[in-house]
């Protein structure tokens, strides 16, 4: 088997986890690593047996053609790095959330079109076994046509010691955690773009997209679009106070289903993910608090906000390794990805519509929202057939 060469941008905890998953596929080798923090890059490179590069430009120039670029950067840096790699003729696998602005995703898609290279996004929600099972059962008519969905995603406030506390899905977990809750995403990274408003309505343009809506609810919006199809309208409310961000999003789907999504950042307990799908033939429920088979309690850091506790349901199969195996196959065998770049763009549109609803206090019709937000001339799906 010919090994796929990987160029990594990002050597933080998320980049380290991605590297481990890629190596576990048995299909990939790490050719080089770039990170502004040289110590982190050197540590990861020593583990992989590859070279460290001081800049993205140096990395892309040094690695041979055919190398796949994997980007696990923060949203504010991701678009620039992804576009640069695509323009140099590299296939790209980028971490969700794709970006904090629709225009950034459009720019990525525009760069991918002329390059004839694949632009792929990780989406672990679609590879967790309980989510795949729910999708299969609903598609098979187990509960009939979906009428109502209730979903919630609660997360504690990340601590200043988050680099040493894992908030992402552990490699042996089947519990679904938001892709935004990554190891290394410390409190400052989450709060820099939050304007604490003590529950008051947020004026237009006062803060960059962030918080519970983009860090938590976005994952459920994307997941429920996968389950129930396109969204017809959005209504959302938000309460923000010091150390707490709560968002309630109501989606009406074109199929007629209604979904309520709760996103709560600053939850005093541990991470919670739950969903309930109701139809005329029955109800399907999932709750991470009721499926955990293992609970680990550790001595926490002094002053840490997050709970020094990890609950999981270990599995012999690793869903994130399965995801990277799938993504690599999309490159080598031209498979259609489970989560397309167009999916990512549409999910971000719905999330932006929710933000507009929060600001206006009114529901937003997606048809009108899309008409007012026309794509650029560079619109494309970013992927080859």
Coordinates of C-alpha atoms in Angstrom, one line a residue:
X1 CA 0.0 0.0 0.0
X2 CA 1.3 3.5 -0.9
X3 CA 1.4 5.7 2.1
X4 CA -0.2 9.1 1.9
X5 CA 2.1 11.9 3.0
X6 CA 0.6 14.5 5.4
X7 CA 1.7 18.1 6.0
X8 CA 0.3 19.3 9.4
X9 CA -0.5 22.9 10.3
X10 CA -1.1 23.0 14.0
X11 CA 0.8 21.2 16.7
X12 CA -1.5 21.9 19.6
X13 CA -3.5 19.2 21.4
X14 CA -6.0 19.1 18.5
X15 CA -3.2 18.7 16.0
X16 CA -1.6 16.0 18.2
X17 CA -4.9 14.1 18.3
X18 CA -5.3 14.4 14.5
X19 CA -1.8 13.1 14.0
X20 CA -2.5 10.1 16.2
X21 CA -5.7 9.3 14.3
X22 CA -4.0 9.6 10.9
X23 CA -1.2 7.3 11.9
X24 CA -3.7 4.8 13.3
X25 CA -5.4 4.5 9.8
X26 CA -2.2 2.7 8.6
X27 CA -2.5 4.8 5.4
X28 CA -0.6 8.0 6.3
X29 CA 2.8 9.3 7.2
X30 CA 3.6 12.7 8.6
X31 CA 6.0 14.6 6.2
X32 CA 6.3 17.8 8.1
X33 CA 4.8 20.0 10.8
X34 CA 4.3 23.8 11.2
X35 CA 3.3 25.7 14.3
X36 CA 4.1 29.1 15.6
X37 CA 5.0 27.5 18.9
X38 CA 8.2 25.7 18.0
X39 CA 8.4 23.7 21.2
X40 CA 5.0 22.1 20.5
X41 CA 5.9 21.4 16.8
X42 CA 9.3 19.9 17.8
X43 CA 7.6 17.6 20.4
X44 CA 5.0 16.4 17.9
X45 CA 7.7 16.0 15.2
X46 CA 9.8 13.9 17.5
X47 CA 6.9 11.6 18.0
X48 CA 6.3 11.3 14.3
X49 CA 9.9 11.3 13.1
X50 CA 9.4 14.2 10.7
X51 CA 10.8 17.8 10.2
X52 CA 9.6 21.0 11.8
X53 CA 9.1 24.2 9.8
X54 CA 9.1 27.7 11.0
X55 CA 6.4 28.9 8.5
X56 CA 3.6 27.6 6.4
X57 CA 5.4 28.7 3.3
X58 CA 8.5 26.7 4.2
X59 CA 6.4 23.6 4.9
X60 CA 4.5 23.8 1.6
X61 CA 7.7 24.4 -0.4
X62 CA 9.6 21.5 1.2
X63 CA 7.1 18.7 1.0
X64 CA 6.6 17.0 -2.4
X65 CA 3.6 17.2 -4.7
X66 CA 0.7 15.0 -3.7
X67 CA 1.1 15.7 0.0
X68 CA -2.2 16.2 1.8
X69 CA -2.4 19.4 3.9
X70 CA -4.2 18.9 7.3
X71 CA -5.2 22.1 9.1
X72 CA -6.2 22.2 12.7
X73 CA -5.8 26.0 13.2
X74 CA -8.1 28.5 14.9
X75 CA -10.9 29.8 12.6
X76 CA -9.2 33.2 12.3
X77 CA -6.1 31.6 10.7
X78 CA -7.7 28.7 9.0
X79 CA -9.0 30.3 5.8
X80 CA -5.7 31.9 5.0
X81 CA -3.7 28.7 5.4
X82 CA -6.3 26.5 3.6
X83 CA -6.4 28.9 0.7
X84 CA -2.7 29.0 0.4
X85 CA -2.4 25.3 0.4
X86 CA -5.1 24.9 -2.3
X87 CA -3.5 27.5 -4.5
X88 CA -0.3 25.5 -4.3
X89 CA -2.2 22.4 -5.6
X90 CA -2.6 20.5 -2.3
X91 CA -5.6 18.4 -1.2
X92 CA -6.8 19.9 2.1
X93 CA -8.5 18.4 5.2
X94 CA -9.6 21.1 7.6
X95 CA -11.0 21.0 11.0
X96 CA -14.5 22.2 11.9
X97 CA -15.6 24.8 12.7
X98 CA -14.6 25.8 9.1
X99 CA -14.5 29.5 9.8
X100 CA -16.3 32.2 11.7
X101 CA -17.5 34.0 8.6
X102 CA -19.4 32.8 5.5
X103 CA -17.1 34.8 3.3
X104 CA -14.1 32.8 4.6
X105 CA -15.7 29.5 3.5
X106 CA -16.6 31.0 0.2
X107 CA -13.1 32.0 -0.4
X108 CA -11.9 28.5 0.4
X109 CA -14.4 27.1 -2.1
X110 CA -13.3 29.6 -4.7
X111 CA -9.7 28.5 -4.2
X112 CA -10.6 24.8 -4.4
X113 CA -12.4 25.1 -7.7
X114 CA -9.6 26.1 -10.1
X115 CA -7.1 23.8 -8.2
X116 CA -9.1 20.6 -8.9
X117 CA -8.1 19.5 -5.5
X118 CA -10.3 18.2 -2.7
X119 CA -11.4 20.5 0.1
X120 CA -12.6 18.2 2.9
X121 CA -13.8 19.0 6.4
X122 CA -13.8 16.9 9.5
X123 CA -17.2 16.3 11.0
X124 CA -16.9 13.7 13.8
X125 CA -20.6 14.0 14.7
X126 CA -21.5 11.9 11.6
X127 CA -19.1 9.2 12.6
X128 CA -20.0 8.7 16.2
X129 CA -21.8 5.3 16.3
X130 CA -25.0 6.4 18.1
X131 CA -25.5 9.3 15.6
X132 CA -25.0 7.0 12.6
X133 CA -27.4 4.5 14.2
X134 CA -30.0 7.2 14.7
X135 CA -29.6 8.3 11.1
X136 CA -30.1 4.8 9.9
X137 CA -33.1 4.1 12.0
X138 CA -34.9 7.3 11.1
X139 CA -34.2 6.8 7.4
X140 CA -35.5 3.2 7.8
X141 CA -38.8 4.6 9.1
X142 CA -38.4 3.4 12.7
X143 CA -40.4 6.4 14.1
X144 CA -42.2 7.4 10.9
X145 CA -41.8 11.0 9.7
X146 CA -40.0 13.2 12.2
X147 CA -42.3 15.6 13.9
X148 CA -40.2 17.0 16.8
X149 CA -36.6 17.1 17.8
X150 CA -35.1 18.3 21.1
X151 CA -31.3 18.5 21.3
X152 CA -29.0 19.9 24.0
X153 CA -25.3 20.4 24.3
X154 CA -23.9 21.7 27.6
X155 CA -20.2 22.4 28.3
X156 CA -18.4 23.7 31.3
X157 CA -16.3 26.8 31.0
X158 CA -12.8 25.8 29.8
X159 CA -10.2 26.4 32.4
X160 CA -6.9 28.3 32.0
X161 CA -5.3 24.8 32.3
X162 CA -7.2 23.5 29.3
X163 CA -3.9 22.5 27.5
X164 CA -3.6 19.7 30.0
X165 CA -7.3 18.8 30.4
X166 CA -9.0 17.0 27.5
X167 CA -12.3 18.4 26.4
X168 CA -12.4 16.7 23.1
X169 CA -13.5 13.1 22.5
X170 CA -10.9 10.7 23.8
X171 CA -9.5 8.3 21.2
X172 CA -11.4 5.4 22.8
X173 CA -14.7 7.2 23.4
X174 CA -18.0 6.8 21.6
X175 CA -19.4 9.8 23.4
X176 CA -20.2 12.7 21.0
X177 CA -18.4 15.9 21.9
X178 CA -18.6 19.1 19.9
X179 CA -15.7 19.5 17.5
X180 CA -15.3 23.0 18.8
X181 CA -14.4 21.7 22.3
X182 CA -10.9 20.8 21.5
X183 CA -8.0 20.2 23.9
X184 CA -6.0 23.4 24.0
X185 CA -9.0 25.6 23.6
X186 CA -8.4 27.5 26.8
X187 CA -10.7 30.1 28.4
X188 CA -9.1 33.1 26.6
X189 CA -9.6 31.5 23.2
X190 CA -13.3 31.2 24.0
X191 CA -13.9 34.6 25.6
X192 CA -11.8 37.0 23.5
X193 CA -14.7 37.6 21.1
X194 CA -17.5 37.4 23.7
X195 CA -19.1 40.7 24.8
X196 CA -20.6 39.8 28.2
X197 CA -24.0 41.6 28.1
X198 CA -25.7 40.4 31.3
X199 CA -28.5 38.9 29.3
X200 CA -29.3 42.0 27.2
X201 CA -30.0 41.7 23.4
X202 CA -26.8 41.9 21.4
X203 CA -26.6 44.9 19.1
X204 CA -25.5 44.4 15.5
X205 CA -21.8 44.1 14.9
X206 CA -20.7 44.2 18.6
X207 CA -18.8 41.0 18.5
X208 CA -17.4 38.4 16.2
X209 CA -19.4 35.1 15.8
X210 CA -18.4 32.9 18.8
X211 CA -19.8 31.7 22.0
X212 CA -22.4 28.9 22.5
X213 CA -24.0 29.5 19.1
X214 CA -20.9 28.9 17.0
X215 CA -19.0 26.7 19.4
X216 CA -21.8 24.4 20.4
X217 CA -25.1 24.9 18.6
X218 CA -23.5 24.9 15.2
X219 CA -22.6 21.2 15.7
X220 CA -26.2 20.3 16.3
X221 CA -27.5 22.5 13.5
X222 CA -25.2 20.6 11.1
X223 CA -26.1 17.2 12.6
X224 CA -29.9 17.8 12.4
X225 CA -29.6 19.0 8.8
X226 CA -28.0 15.6 8.1
X227 CA -31.0 13.9 9.8
X228 CA -33.9 16.1 8.8
X229 CA -32.8 18.0 5.6
X230 CA -32.8 21.6 4.7
X231 CA -34.0 24.3 7.1
X232 CA -36.9 26.6 6.2
X233 CA -36.8 29.1 9.1
X234 CA -34.8 29.9 12.2
X235 CA -35.7 31.6 15.5
X236 CA -33.2 32.1 18.3
X237 CA -32.8 33.7 21.7
X238 CA -29.7 34.2 23.8
X239 CA -28.8 35.1 27.3
X240 CA -25.2 36.1 28.1
X241 CA -23.8 36.9 31.6
X242 CA -20.3 36.7 33.0
X243 CA -19.1 33.1 32.6
X244 CA -22.4 31.9 31.1
X245 CA -23.7 31.8 27.5
X246 CA -27.1 30.2 26.8
X247 CA -28.7 29.9 23.3
X248 CA -32.0 28.4 22.3
X249 CA -32.4 27.9 18.6
X250 CA -35.7 26.7 17.0
X251 CA -35.5 25.3 13.5
X252 CA -38.4 24.6 11.2
X253 CA -37.3 22.1 8.4
X254 CA -38.7 22.0 4.9
X255 CA -40.0 18.5 5.7
X256 CA -42.2 20.0 8.4
X257 CA -40.2 18.9 11.5
X258 CA -39.5 21.3 14.3
X259 CA -36.3 21.2 16.3
X260 CA -35.3 23.0 19.5
X261 CA -31.6 23.2 20.2
X262 CA -30.2 24.2 23.6
X263 CA -26.5 25.3 23.8
X264 CA -25.2 26.1 27.2
X265 CA -21.6 27.2 27.8
X266 CA -20.6 27.7 31.4
X267 CA -22.6 24.7 32.6
X268 CA -21.6 23.8 36.2
X269 CA -21.4 20.1 35.5
X270 CA -19.6 18.0 33.0
X271 CA -20.1 17.9 29.3
X272 CA -23.6 16.8 28.2
X273 CA -25.0 15.9 24.8
X274 CA -28.6 14.7 24.4
X275 CA -31.2 14.4 21.7
X276 CA -34.8 13.2 21.3
X277 CA -36.5 12.4 18.0
X278 CA -40.3 12.0 18.0
X279 CA -42.5 10.7 15.2
X280 CA -45.9 9.0 14.9
X281 CA -44.5 5.6 15.4
X282 CA -42.3 6.3 18.4
X283 CA -39.4 8.1 20.0
X284 CA -35.6 7.7 19.8
X285 CA -33.5 9.1 22.6
X286 CA -29.8 9.6 23.3
X287 CA -28.3 11.1 26.5
X288 CA -24.5 11.0 27.1
X289 CA -25.2 11.0 30.9
X290 CA -27.1 7.7 30.6
X291 CA -24.6 5.9 28.3
X292 CA -21.3 6.5 30.2
X293 CA -19.8 3.2 31.2
X294 CA -16.7 4.7 32.8
X295 CA -16.2 7.6 35.1
X296 CA -12.7 8.9 36.0
X297 CA -12.2 11.5 38.8
X298 CA -8.9 13.3 39.0
X299 CA -7.5 16.0 41.2
X300 CA -8.1 19.2 39.4
X301 CA -5.8 22.2 39.0
X302 CA -6.2 24.9 41.7
X303 CA -8.7 27.5 40.5
X304 CA -9.8 25.5 37.5
X305 CA -13.4 26.1 36.4
X306 CA -13.9 22.8 34.6
X307 CA -14.7 19.7 36.4
X308 CA -11.7 17.3 36.9
X309 CA -13.9 14.4 35.8
X310 CA -14.1 12.5 32.6
X311 CA -17.0 10.2 31.7
X312 CA -16.9 8.0 28.7
X313 CA -18.1 4.9 27.0
X314 CA -15.0 3.2 25.7
X315 CA -15.2 1.4 22.4
X316 CA -12.9 -1.0 20.6
X317 CA -13.7 1.0 17.4
X318 CA -12.5 4.6 17.2
X319 CA -15.0 6.8 15.3
X320 CA -12.4 9.5 14.6
X321 CA -10.0 7.0 13.1
X322 CA -12.9 5.8 10.9
X323 CA -13.5 9.4 9.9
X324 CA -9.9 9.9 8.8
X325 CA -9.9 6.6 7.0
X326 CA -12.9 7.8 5.1
X327 CA -11.4 11.2 4.3
X328 CA -8.2 9.7 3.0
X329 CA -10.3 7.4 0.8
X330 CA -12.1 10.4 -0.6
X331 CA -8.7 11.6 -1.9
X332 CA -7.3 8.3 -3.1
X333 CA -10.5 6.8 -4.5
X334 CA -12.5 9.9 -5.3
X335 CA -15.3 8.9 -2.9
X336 CA -18.0 11.4 -2.0
X337 CA -17.5 12.6 1.5
X338 CA -20.1 12.1 4.2
X339 CA -19.9 15.8 5.0
X340 CA -19.4 18.0 1.9
X341 CA -18.0 21.5 1.7
X342 CA -21.5 22.6 0.6
X343 CA -22.9 21.1 3.8
X344 CA -20.4 23.1 5.8
X345 CA -21.4 26.3 4.0
X346 CA -25.2 25.7 4.4
X347 CA -24.8 24.9 8.1
X348 CA -22.9 28.2 8.7
X349 CA -25.7 30.0 6.8
X350 CA -28.3 28.6 9.2
X351 CA -26.1 29.6 12.1
X352 CA -25.6 33.1 10.8
X353 CA -29.4 33.3 10.4
X354 CA -29.8 32.3 14.0
X355 CA -27.4 35.1 15.0
X356 CA -29.5 37.5 12.9
X357 CA -32.7 36.3 14.7
X358 CA -31.0 36.9 18.1
X359 CA -30.1 40.5 17.1
X360 CA -33.5 41.3 15.6
X361 CA -35.8 39.3 17.9
X362 CA -37.6 38.0 14.9
X363 CA -37.7 34.6 13.0
X364 CA -35.6 34.4 9.8
X365 CA -36.8 32.7 6.7
X366 CA -33.9 30.9 5.1
X367 CA -35.1 31.7 1.5
X368 CA -35.1 35.4 2.2
X369 CA -31.8 35.2 4.1
X370 CA -30.2 33.4 1.2
X371 CA -31.6 35.9 -1.3
X372 CA -30.1 38.7 0.7
X373 CA -26.8 37.0 0.9
X374 CA -25.9 36.0 -2.6
X375 CA -22.8 33.9 -3.1
X376 CA -19.8 35.5 -4.9
X377 CA -18.9 34.7 -8.5
X378 CA -16.4 32.3 -7.1
X379 CA -19.1 30.0 -5.7
X380 CA -18.3 26.3 -6.1
X381 CA -18.6 23.0 -4.3
X382 CA -14.9 22.8 -3.8
X383 CA -14.9 19.2 -4.7
X384 CA -14.4 17.0 -7.8
X385 CA -17.1 14.6 -8.8

